[in-house]
Tab-separated table of C-alpha atoms and ligand atoms in Angstrom:
chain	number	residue	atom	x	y	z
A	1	UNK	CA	0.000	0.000	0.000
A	2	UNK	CA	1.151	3.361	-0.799
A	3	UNK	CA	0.313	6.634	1.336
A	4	UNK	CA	1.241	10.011	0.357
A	5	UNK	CA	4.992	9.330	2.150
A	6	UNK	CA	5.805	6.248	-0.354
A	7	UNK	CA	4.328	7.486	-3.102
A	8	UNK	CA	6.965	9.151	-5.357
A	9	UNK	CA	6.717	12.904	-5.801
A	10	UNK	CA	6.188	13.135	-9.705
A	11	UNK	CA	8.967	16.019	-11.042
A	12	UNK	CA	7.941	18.761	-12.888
A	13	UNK	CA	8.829	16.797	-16.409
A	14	UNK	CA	6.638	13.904	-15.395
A	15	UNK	CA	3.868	16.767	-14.050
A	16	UNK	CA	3.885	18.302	-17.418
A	17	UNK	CA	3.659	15.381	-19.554
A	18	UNK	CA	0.715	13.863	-17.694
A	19	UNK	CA	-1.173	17.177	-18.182
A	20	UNK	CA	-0.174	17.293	-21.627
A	21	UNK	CA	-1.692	13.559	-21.999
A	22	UNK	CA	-4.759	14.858	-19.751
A	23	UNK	CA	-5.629	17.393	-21.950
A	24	UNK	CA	-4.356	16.372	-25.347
A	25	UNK	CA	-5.180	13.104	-25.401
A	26	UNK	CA	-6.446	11.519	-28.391
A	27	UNK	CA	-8.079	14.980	-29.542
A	28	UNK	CA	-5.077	16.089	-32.095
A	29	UNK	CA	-6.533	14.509	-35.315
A	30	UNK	CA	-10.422	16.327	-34.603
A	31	UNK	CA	-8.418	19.212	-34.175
A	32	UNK	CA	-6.349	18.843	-37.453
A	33	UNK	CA	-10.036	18.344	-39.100
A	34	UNK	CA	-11.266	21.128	-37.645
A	35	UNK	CA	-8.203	23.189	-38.309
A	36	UNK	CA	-8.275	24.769	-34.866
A	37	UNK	CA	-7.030	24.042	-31.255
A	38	UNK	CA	-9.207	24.399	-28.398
A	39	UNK	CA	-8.170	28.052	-26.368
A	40	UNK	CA	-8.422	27.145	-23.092
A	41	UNK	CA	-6.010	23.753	-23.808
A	42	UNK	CA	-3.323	26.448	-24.965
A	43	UNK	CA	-4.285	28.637	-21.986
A	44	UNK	CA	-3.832	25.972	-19.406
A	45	UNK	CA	-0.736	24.441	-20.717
A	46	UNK	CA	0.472	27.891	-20.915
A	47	UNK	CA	-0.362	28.700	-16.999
A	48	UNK	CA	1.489	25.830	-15.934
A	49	UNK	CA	4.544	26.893	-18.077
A	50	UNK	CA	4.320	23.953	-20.004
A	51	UNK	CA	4.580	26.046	-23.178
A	52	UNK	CA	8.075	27.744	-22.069
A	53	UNK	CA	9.271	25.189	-19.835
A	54	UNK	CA	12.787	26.172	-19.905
A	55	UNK	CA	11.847	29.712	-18.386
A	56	UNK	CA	13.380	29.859	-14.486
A	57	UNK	CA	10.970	28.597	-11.405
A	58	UNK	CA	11.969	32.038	-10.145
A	59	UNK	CA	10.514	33.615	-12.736
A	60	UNK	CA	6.901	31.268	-13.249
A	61	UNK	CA	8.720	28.140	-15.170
A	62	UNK	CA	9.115	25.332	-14.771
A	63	UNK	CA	12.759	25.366	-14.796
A	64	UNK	CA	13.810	22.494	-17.266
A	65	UNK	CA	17.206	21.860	-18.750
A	66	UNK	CA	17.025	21.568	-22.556
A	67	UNK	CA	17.392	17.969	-22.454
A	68	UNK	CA	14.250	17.486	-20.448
A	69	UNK	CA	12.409	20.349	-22.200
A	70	UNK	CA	13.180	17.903	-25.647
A	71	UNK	CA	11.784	15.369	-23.873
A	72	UNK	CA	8.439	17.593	-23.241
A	73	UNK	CA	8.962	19.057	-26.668
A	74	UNK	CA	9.171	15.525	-28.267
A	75	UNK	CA	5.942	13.931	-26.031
A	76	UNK	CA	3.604	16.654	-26.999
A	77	UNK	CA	4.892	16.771	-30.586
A	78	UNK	CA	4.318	12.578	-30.607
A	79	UNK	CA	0.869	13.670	-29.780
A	80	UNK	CA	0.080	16.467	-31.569
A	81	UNK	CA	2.309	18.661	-33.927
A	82	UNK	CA	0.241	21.528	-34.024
A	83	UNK	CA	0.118	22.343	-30.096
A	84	UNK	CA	4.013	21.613	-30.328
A	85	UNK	CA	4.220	24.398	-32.411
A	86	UNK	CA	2.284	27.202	-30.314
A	87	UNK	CA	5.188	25.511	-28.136
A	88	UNK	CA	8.142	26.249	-29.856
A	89	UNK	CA	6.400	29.597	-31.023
A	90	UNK	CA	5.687	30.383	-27.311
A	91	UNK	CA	9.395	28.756	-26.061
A	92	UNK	CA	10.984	31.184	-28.711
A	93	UNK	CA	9.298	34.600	-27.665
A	94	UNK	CA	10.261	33.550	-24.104
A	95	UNK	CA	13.908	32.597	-24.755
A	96	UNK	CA	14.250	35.942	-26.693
A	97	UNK	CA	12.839	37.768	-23.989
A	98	UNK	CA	15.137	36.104	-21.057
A	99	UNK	CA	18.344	37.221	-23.488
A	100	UNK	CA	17.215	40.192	-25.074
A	101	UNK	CA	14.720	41.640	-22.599
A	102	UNK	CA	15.891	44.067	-19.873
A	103	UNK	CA	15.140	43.724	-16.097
A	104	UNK	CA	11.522	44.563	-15.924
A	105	UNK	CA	10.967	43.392	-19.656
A	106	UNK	CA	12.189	39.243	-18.619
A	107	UNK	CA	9.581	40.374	-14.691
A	108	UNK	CA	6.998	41.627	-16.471
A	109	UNK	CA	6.534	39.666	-20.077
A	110	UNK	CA	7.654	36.283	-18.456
A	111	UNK	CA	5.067	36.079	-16.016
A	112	UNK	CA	2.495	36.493	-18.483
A	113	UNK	CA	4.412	33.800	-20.193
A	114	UNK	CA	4.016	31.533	-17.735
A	115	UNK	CA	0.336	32.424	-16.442
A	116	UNK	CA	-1.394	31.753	-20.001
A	117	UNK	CA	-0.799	34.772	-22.067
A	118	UNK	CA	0.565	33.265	-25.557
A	119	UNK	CA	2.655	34.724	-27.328
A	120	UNK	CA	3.759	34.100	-31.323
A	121	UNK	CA	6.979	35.088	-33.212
A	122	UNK	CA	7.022	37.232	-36.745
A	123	UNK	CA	10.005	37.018	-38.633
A	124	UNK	CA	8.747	36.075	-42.434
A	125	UNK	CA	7.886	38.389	-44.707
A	126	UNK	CA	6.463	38.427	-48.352
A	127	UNK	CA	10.243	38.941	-49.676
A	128	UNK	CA	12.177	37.757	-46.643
A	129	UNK	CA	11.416	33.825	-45.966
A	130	UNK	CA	14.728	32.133	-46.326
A	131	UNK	CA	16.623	35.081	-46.316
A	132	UNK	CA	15.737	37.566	-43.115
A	133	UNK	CA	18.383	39.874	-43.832
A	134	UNK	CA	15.725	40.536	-46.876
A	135	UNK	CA	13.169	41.847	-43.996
A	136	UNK	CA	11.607	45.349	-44.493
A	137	UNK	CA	9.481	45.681	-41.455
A	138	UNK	CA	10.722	48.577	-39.326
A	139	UNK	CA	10.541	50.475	-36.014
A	140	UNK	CA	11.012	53.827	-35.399
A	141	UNK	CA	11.456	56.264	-32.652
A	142	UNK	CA	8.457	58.491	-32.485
A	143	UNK	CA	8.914	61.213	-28.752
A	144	UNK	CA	8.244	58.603	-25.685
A	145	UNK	CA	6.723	55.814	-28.123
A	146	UNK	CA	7.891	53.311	-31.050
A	147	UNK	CA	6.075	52.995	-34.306
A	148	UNK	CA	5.939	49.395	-36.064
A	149	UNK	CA	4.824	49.433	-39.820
A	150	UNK	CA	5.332	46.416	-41.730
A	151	UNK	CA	3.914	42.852	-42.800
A	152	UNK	CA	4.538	39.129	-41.312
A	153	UNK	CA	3.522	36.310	-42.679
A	154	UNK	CA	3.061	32.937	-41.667
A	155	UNK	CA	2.737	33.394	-37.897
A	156	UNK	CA	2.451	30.357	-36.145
A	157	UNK	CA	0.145	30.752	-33.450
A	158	UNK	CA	-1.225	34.290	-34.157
A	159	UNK	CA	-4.576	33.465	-34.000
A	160	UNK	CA	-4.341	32.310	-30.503
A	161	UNK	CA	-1.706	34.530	-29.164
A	162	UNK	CA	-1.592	38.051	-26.954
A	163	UNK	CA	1.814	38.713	-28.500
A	164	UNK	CA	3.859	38.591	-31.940
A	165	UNK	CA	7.398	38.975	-31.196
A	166	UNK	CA	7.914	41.061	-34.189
A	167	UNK	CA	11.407	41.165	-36.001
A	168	UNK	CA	12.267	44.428	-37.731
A	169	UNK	CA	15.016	46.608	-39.107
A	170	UNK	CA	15.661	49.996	-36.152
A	171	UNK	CA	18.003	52.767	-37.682
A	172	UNK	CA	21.194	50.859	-39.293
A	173	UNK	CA	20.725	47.952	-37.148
A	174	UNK	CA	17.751	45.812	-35.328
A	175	UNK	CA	15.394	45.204	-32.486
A	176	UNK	CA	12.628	42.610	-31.624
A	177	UNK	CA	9.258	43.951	-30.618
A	178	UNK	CA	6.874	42.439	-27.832
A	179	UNK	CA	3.563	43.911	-30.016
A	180	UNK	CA	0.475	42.920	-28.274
A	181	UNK	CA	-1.984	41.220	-30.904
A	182	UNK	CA	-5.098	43.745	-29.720
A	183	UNK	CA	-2.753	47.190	-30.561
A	184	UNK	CA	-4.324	49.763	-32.707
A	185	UNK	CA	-3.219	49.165	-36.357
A	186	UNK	CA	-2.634	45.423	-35.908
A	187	UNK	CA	-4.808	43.278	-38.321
A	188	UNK	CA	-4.665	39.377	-38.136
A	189	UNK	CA	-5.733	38.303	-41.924
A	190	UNK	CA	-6.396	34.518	-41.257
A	191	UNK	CA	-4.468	32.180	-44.014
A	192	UNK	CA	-8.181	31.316	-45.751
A	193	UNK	CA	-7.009	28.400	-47.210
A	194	UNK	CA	-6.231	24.865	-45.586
A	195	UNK	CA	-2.667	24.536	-44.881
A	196	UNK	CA	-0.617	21.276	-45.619
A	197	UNK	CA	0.115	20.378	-42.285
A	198	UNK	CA	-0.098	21.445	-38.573
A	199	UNK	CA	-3.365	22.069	-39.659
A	200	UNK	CA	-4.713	23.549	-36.079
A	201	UNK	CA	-1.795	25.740	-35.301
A	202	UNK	CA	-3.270	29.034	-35.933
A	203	UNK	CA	-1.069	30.678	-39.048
A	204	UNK	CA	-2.013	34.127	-39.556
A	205	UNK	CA	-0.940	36.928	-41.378
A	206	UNK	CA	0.077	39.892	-39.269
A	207	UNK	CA	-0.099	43.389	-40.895
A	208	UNK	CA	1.748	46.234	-38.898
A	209	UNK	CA	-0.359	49.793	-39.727
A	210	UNK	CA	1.842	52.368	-38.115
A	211	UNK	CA	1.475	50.428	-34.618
A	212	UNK	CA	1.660	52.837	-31.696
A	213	UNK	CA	3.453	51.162	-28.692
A	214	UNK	CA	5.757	52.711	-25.953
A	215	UNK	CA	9.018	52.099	-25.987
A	216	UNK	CA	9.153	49.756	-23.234
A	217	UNK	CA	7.790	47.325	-26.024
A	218	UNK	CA	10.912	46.935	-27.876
A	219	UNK	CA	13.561	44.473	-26.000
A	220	UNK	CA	16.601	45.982	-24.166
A	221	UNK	CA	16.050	49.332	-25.773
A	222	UNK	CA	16.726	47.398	-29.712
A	223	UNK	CA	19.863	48.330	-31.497
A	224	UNK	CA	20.964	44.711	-31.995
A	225	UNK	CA	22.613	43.093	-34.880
A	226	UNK	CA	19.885	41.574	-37.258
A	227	UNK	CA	22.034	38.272	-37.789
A	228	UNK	CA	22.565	38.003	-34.490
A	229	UNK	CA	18.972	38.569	-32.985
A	230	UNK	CA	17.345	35.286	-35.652
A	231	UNK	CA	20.634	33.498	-34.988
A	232	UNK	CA	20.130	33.305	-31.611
A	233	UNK	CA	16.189	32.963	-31.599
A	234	UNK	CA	16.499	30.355	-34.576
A	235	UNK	CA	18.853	28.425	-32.442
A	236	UNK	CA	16.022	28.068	-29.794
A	237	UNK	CA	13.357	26.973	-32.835
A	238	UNK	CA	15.655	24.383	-34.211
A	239	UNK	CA	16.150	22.520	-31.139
A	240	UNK	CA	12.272	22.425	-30.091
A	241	UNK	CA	11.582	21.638	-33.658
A	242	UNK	CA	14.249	18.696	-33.918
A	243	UNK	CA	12.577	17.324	-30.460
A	244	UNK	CA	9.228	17.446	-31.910
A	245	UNK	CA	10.042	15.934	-35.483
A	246	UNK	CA	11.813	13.254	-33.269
A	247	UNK	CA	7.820	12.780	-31.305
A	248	UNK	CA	6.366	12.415	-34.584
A	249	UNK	CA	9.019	9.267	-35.526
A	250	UNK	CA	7.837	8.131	-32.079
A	251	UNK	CA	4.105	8.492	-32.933
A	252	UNK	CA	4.839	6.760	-36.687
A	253	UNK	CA	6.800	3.619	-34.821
A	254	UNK	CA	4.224	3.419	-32.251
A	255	UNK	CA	1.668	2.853	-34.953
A	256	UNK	CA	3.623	1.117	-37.172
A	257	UNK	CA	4.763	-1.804	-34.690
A	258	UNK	CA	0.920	-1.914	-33.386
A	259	UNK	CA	-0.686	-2.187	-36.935
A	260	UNK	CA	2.285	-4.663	-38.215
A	261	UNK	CA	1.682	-7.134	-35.249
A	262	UNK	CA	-2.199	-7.723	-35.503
A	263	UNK	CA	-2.995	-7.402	-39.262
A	264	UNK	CA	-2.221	-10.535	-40.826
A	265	UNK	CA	-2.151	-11.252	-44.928
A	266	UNK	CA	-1.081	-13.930	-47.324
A	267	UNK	CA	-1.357	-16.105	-43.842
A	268	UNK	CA	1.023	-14.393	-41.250
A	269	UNK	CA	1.590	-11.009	-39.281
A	270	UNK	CA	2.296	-8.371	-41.856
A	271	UNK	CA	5.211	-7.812	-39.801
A	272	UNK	CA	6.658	-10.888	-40.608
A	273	UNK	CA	6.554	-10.133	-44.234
A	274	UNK	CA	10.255	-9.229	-44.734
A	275	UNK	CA	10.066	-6.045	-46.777
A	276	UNK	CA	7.429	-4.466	-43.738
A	277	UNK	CA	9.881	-4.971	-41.476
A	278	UNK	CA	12.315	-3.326	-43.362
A	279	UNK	CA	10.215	-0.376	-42.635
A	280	UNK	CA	9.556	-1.296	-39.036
A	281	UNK	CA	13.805	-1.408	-38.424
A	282	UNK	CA	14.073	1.784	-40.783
A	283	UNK	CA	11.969	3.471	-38.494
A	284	UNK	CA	13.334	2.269	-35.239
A	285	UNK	CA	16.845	3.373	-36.265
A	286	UNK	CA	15.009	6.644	-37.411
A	287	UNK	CA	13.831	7.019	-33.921
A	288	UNK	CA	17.174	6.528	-32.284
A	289	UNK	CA	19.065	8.862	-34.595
A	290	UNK	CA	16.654	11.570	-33.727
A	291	UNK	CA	16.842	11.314	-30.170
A	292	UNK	CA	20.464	11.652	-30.191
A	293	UNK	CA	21.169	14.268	-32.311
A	294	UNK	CA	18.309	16.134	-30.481
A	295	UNK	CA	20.496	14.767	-26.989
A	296	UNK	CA	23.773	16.233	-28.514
A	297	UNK	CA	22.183	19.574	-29.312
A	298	UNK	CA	20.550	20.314	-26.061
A	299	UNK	CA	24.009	19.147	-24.467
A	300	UNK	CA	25.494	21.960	-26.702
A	301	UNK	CA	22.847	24.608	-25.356
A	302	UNK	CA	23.483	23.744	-22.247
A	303	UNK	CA	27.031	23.943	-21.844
A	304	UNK	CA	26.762	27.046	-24.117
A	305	UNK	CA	29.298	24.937	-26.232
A	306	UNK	CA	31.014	27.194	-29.559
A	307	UNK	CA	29.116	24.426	-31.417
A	308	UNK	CA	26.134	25.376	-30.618
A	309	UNK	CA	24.770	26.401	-33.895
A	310	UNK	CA	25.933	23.509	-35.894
A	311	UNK	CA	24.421	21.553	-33.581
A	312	UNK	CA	21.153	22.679	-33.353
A	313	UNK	CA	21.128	22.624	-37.451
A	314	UNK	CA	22.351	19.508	-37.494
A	315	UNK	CA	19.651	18.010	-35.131
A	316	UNK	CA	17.116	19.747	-37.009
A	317	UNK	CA	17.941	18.742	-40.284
A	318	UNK	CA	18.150	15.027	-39.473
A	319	UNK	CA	15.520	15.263	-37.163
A	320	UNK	CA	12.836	16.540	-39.831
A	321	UNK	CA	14.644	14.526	-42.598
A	322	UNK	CA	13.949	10.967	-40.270
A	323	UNK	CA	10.374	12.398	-39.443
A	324	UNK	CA	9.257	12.924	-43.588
A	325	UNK	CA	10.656	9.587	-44.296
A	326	UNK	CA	9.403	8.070	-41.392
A	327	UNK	CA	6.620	9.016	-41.335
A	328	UNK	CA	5.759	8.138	-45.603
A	329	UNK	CA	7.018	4.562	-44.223
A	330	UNK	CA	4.857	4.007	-41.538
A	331	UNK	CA	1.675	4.915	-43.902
A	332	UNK	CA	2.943	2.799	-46.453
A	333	UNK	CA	2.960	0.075	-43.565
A	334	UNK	CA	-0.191	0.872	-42.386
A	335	UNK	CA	-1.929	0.996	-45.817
A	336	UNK	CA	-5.669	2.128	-46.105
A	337	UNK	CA	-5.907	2.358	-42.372
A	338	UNK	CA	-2.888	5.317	-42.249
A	339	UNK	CA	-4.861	6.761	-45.200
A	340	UNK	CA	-8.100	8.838	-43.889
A	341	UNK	CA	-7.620	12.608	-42.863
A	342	UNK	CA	-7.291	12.793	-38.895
A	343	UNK	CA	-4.841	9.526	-38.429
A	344	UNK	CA	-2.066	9.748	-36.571
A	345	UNK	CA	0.175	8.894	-39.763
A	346	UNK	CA	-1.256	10.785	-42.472
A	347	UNK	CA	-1.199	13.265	-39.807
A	348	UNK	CA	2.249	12.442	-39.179
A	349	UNK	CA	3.520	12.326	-43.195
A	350	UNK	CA	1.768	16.332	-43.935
A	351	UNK	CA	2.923	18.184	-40.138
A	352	UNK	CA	7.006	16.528	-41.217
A	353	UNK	CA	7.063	17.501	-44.428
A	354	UNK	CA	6.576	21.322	-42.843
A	355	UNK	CA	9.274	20.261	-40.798
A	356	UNK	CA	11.529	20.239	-43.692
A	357	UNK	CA	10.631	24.102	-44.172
A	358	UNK	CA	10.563	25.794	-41.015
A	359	UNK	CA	13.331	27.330	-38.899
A	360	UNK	CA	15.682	27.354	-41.663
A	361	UNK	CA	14.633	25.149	-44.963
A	362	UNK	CA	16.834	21.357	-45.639
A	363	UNK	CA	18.286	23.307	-48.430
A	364	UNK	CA	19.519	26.258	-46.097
A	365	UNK	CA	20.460	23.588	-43.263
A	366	UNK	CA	22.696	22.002	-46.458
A	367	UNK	CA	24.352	24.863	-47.338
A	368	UNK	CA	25.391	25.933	-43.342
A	369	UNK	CA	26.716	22.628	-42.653
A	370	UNK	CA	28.434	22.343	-46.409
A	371	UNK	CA	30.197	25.978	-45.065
A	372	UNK	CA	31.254	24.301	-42.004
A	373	UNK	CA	32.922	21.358	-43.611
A	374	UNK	CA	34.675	23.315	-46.210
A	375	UNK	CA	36.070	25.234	-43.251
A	376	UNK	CA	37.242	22.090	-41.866
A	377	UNK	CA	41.016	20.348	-42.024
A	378	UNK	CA	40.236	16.558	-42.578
B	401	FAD	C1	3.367	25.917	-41.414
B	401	FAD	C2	4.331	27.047	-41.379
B	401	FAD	C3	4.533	27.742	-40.193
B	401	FAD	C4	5.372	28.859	-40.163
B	401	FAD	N1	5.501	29.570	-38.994
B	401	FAD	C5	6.235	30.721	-38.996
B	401	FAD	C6	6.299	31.547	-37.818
B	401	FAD	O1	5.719	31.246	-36.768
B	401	FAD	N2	7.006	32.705	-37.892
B	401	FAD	C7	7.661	33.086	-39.015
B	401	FAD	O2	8.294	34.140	-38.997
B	401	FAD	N3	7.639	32.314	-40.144
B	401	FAD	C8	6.932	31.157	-40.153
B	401	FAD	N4	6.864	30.372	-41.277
B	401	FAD	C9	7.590	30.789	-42.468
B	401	FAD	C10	8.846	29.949	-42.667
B	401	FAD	O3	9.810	30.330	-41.728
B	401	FAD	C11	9.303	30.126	-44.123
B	401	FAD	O4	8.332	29.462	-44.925
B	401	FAD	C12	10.686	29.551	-44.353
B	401	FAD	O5	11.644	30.363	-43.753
B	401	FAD	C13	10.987	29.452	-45.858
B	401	FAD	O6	10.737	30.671	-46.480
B	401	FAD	P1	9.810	30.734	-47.777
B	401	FAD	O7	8.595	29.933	-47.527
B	401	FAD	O8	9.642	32.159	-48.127
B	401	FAD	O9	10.619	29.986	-48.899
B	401	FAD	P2	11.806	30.589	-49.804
B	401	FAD	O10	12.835	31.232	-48.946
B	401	FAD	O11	11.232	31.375	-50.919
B	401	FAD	O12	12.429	29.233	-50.371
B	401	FAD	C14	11.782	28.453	-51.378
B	401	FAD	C15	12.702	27.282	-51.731
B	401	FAD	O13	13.965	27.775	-52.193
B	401	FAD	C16	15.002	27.298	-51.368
B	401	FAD	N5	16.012	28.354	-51.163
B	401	FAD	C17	15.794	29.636	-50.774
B	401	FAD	N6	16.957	30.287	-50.672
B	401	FAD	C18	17.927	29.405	-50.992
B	401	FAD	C19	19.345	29.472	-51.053
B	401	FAD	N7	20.015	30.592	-50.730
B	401	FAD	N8	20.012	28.361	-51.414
B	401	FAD	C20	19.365	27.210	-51.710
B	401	FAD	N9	18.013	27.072	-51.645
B	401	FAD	C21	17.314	28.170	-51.304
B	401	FAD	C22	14.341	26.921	-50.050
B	401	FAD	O14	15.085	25.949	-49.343
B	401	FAD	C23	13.005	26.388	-50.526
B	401	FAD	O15	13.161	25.063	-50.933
B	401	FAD	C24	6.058	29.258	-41.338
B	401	FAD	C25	5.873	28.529	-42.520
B	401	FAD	C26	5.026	27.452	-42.555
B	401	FAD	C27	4.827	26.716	-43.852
């Protein structure tokens, strides 16, 4: 018999997964048909700093190390990809708040952070997608306040979110701006069209009309470098979004191994057939790979290792490369039963092919890590 002085005090990791299962569930793929995620889910994951979970306990989080935050990352993106990427969306804003923010910016904007206030991130533009140094949004000193005119696209999250952590040029150099979603001269145009994958996660259009804000809005007073402001924020996005391509190879093996064990043809377990288990050992190794370039990376972040960025690009781009072929292999395993909208697979095979486009495209992952071994002595 257990009483509440054997029973094992569940740590914050294990306290955030199990709410993440509570309220999650088996909902993701109604969501992904309905193309929208339930507020108060985002709300409550967000007041128990679920959605930023590296953030300090002293300052509302929940205090994880990036390791364990993958581990989060990776559960909630095995369970749904769309809430995992309000999370990397929120994570991001928060990160670039604790290293950009000042004093009463990181007080201030992380406890809202951490008590259900979402916020988003807006760095694409109509001519700046792969290349941000392309961006023409701007902010501009205007007496006591800041003015932010421009136009982001793509925002993950917007349509749920309090804040877009805007991106945009300030004089001859850079800034980001906490701009709350319910400013005068902020319009949210909805994408109006169904998007290929991460279906629920909220992707609006954010157009900046000469948005009056005071200049407590923009973080540590702006005048950064441009590179170094999306280097740093990007570094953040590519971890959380290796950890949750490596929870949708978990969610495709899962299925996979399930389906190939009970449906039998041609007179035995399909897993027995010799060329589905081929798929059924591709995607095992799949899953391991993930999980350690996504271990090596966070080890990086943590130990603020010089490799940091090559790191985090490298477990991104194998991360989101194992989670498109993955997950193709575990519908072809599961056949017609992978094939009907709302399945954890087909699910699974259009949210990781979006993988392969976000914080930094395969092609642009190529060409950094093709730069770093040409710098190389071998
Ligand atoms: C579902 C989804 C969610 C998103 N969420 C956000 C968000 O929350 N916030 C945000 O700011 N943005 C967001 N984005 C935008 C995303 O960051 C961009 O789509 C991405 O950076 C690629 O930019 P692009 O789509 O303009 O493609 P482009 O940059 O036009 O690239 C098109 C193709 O050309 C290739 N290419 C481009 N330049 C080069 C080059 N120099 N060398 C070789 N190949 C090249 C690319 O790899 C790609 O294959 C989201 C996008 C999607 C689809």
């Amino acid at each position: 018999m257990t009483d509440t002085l054997t029973r094992p005090v569940p740590d914050a990791l294990t306290e955030a997964q199990e709410l993440a299962a509570e309220l999650i569930g088996d909902r993701a793929g109604a969501w992904d048909v309905a193309g929208e995620l339930p507020l108060e889910v985002l709300r409550k994951l967000g007041a128990r700093g679920v959605l930023c979970a590296e953030v300090p306990s002293a300052m509302g989080g929940l205090g994880l190390d990036s390791r364990r935050n993958g581990e989060l990352t990776a559960y909630v993106g095995s369970l749904c990809s769309s809430t995992r990427s309000i999370m990397t969306s929120h994570g991001m804003a928060a990160w670039m708040v604790s290293r950009f923010g000042d004093r009463g910016q990181r007080r201030d904007l992380l406890a809202e952070f951490t008590s259900g206030r979402l916020a988003a991130v807006g760095f694409s533009e109509p001519g700046a997608g792969s290349d941000l140094s392309a961006l023409t949004t701007e902010v501009r000193a205007d007496g006591e306040d800041i003015v932010v005119s421009g136009r982001k696209m793509w925002v993950t999250g917007a349509q749920y979110a309090d804040y877009v952590m805007v991106l945009a040029r300030f004089g001859d150099a850079a800034a980001v701006v906490a701009v709350p979603t319910d400013a005068p001269g902020v319009e949210l145009v909805p994408i109006d069209t169904a998007v290929l994958g991460c279906r629920a996660a909220g992707h609006i259009n954010v157009l900046l009309n000469d948005v009056r804000l005071p200049a407590s809005a923009l973080l540590g007073g702006g005048g950064q470098d441009l590179t170094m402001l999306f280097t740093v924020a990007l570094s953040y996005g590519r971890i959380s979004v290796a950890w949750g391509s490596t929870g949708i190879v978990r969610a495709c093996l899962k299925a996979a191994v399930e389906h190939a064990r009970h449906r039998e043809q041609s007179g035995k377990k399909i897993g027995e057939h010799q060329l589905v288990a081929r798929h059924l050992a591709e995607l095992f190794v799949a899953e391991q790979v993930s999980t350690r370039v996504c271990e090596h990376a966070s080890a990086a972040w943590q130990s603020f290792s010089p490799d940091l960025v090559l790191a985090t690009v490298t477990a991104k781009h194998v991360s989101a490369g194992h989670a498109a072929h993955g997950s193709s292999a575990a519908v072809q395993v599961l056949g017609s039963a992978g094939a009907v909208d709302g399945h954890v697979v087909a699910r699974a095979y259009r949210d990781s092919k979006i993988m392969e486009i976000i914080e930094g495209s395969n092609e642009i992952s190529q060409l950094i890590l093709a730069r770093h071994a040409l710098s190389q002595q071998y």
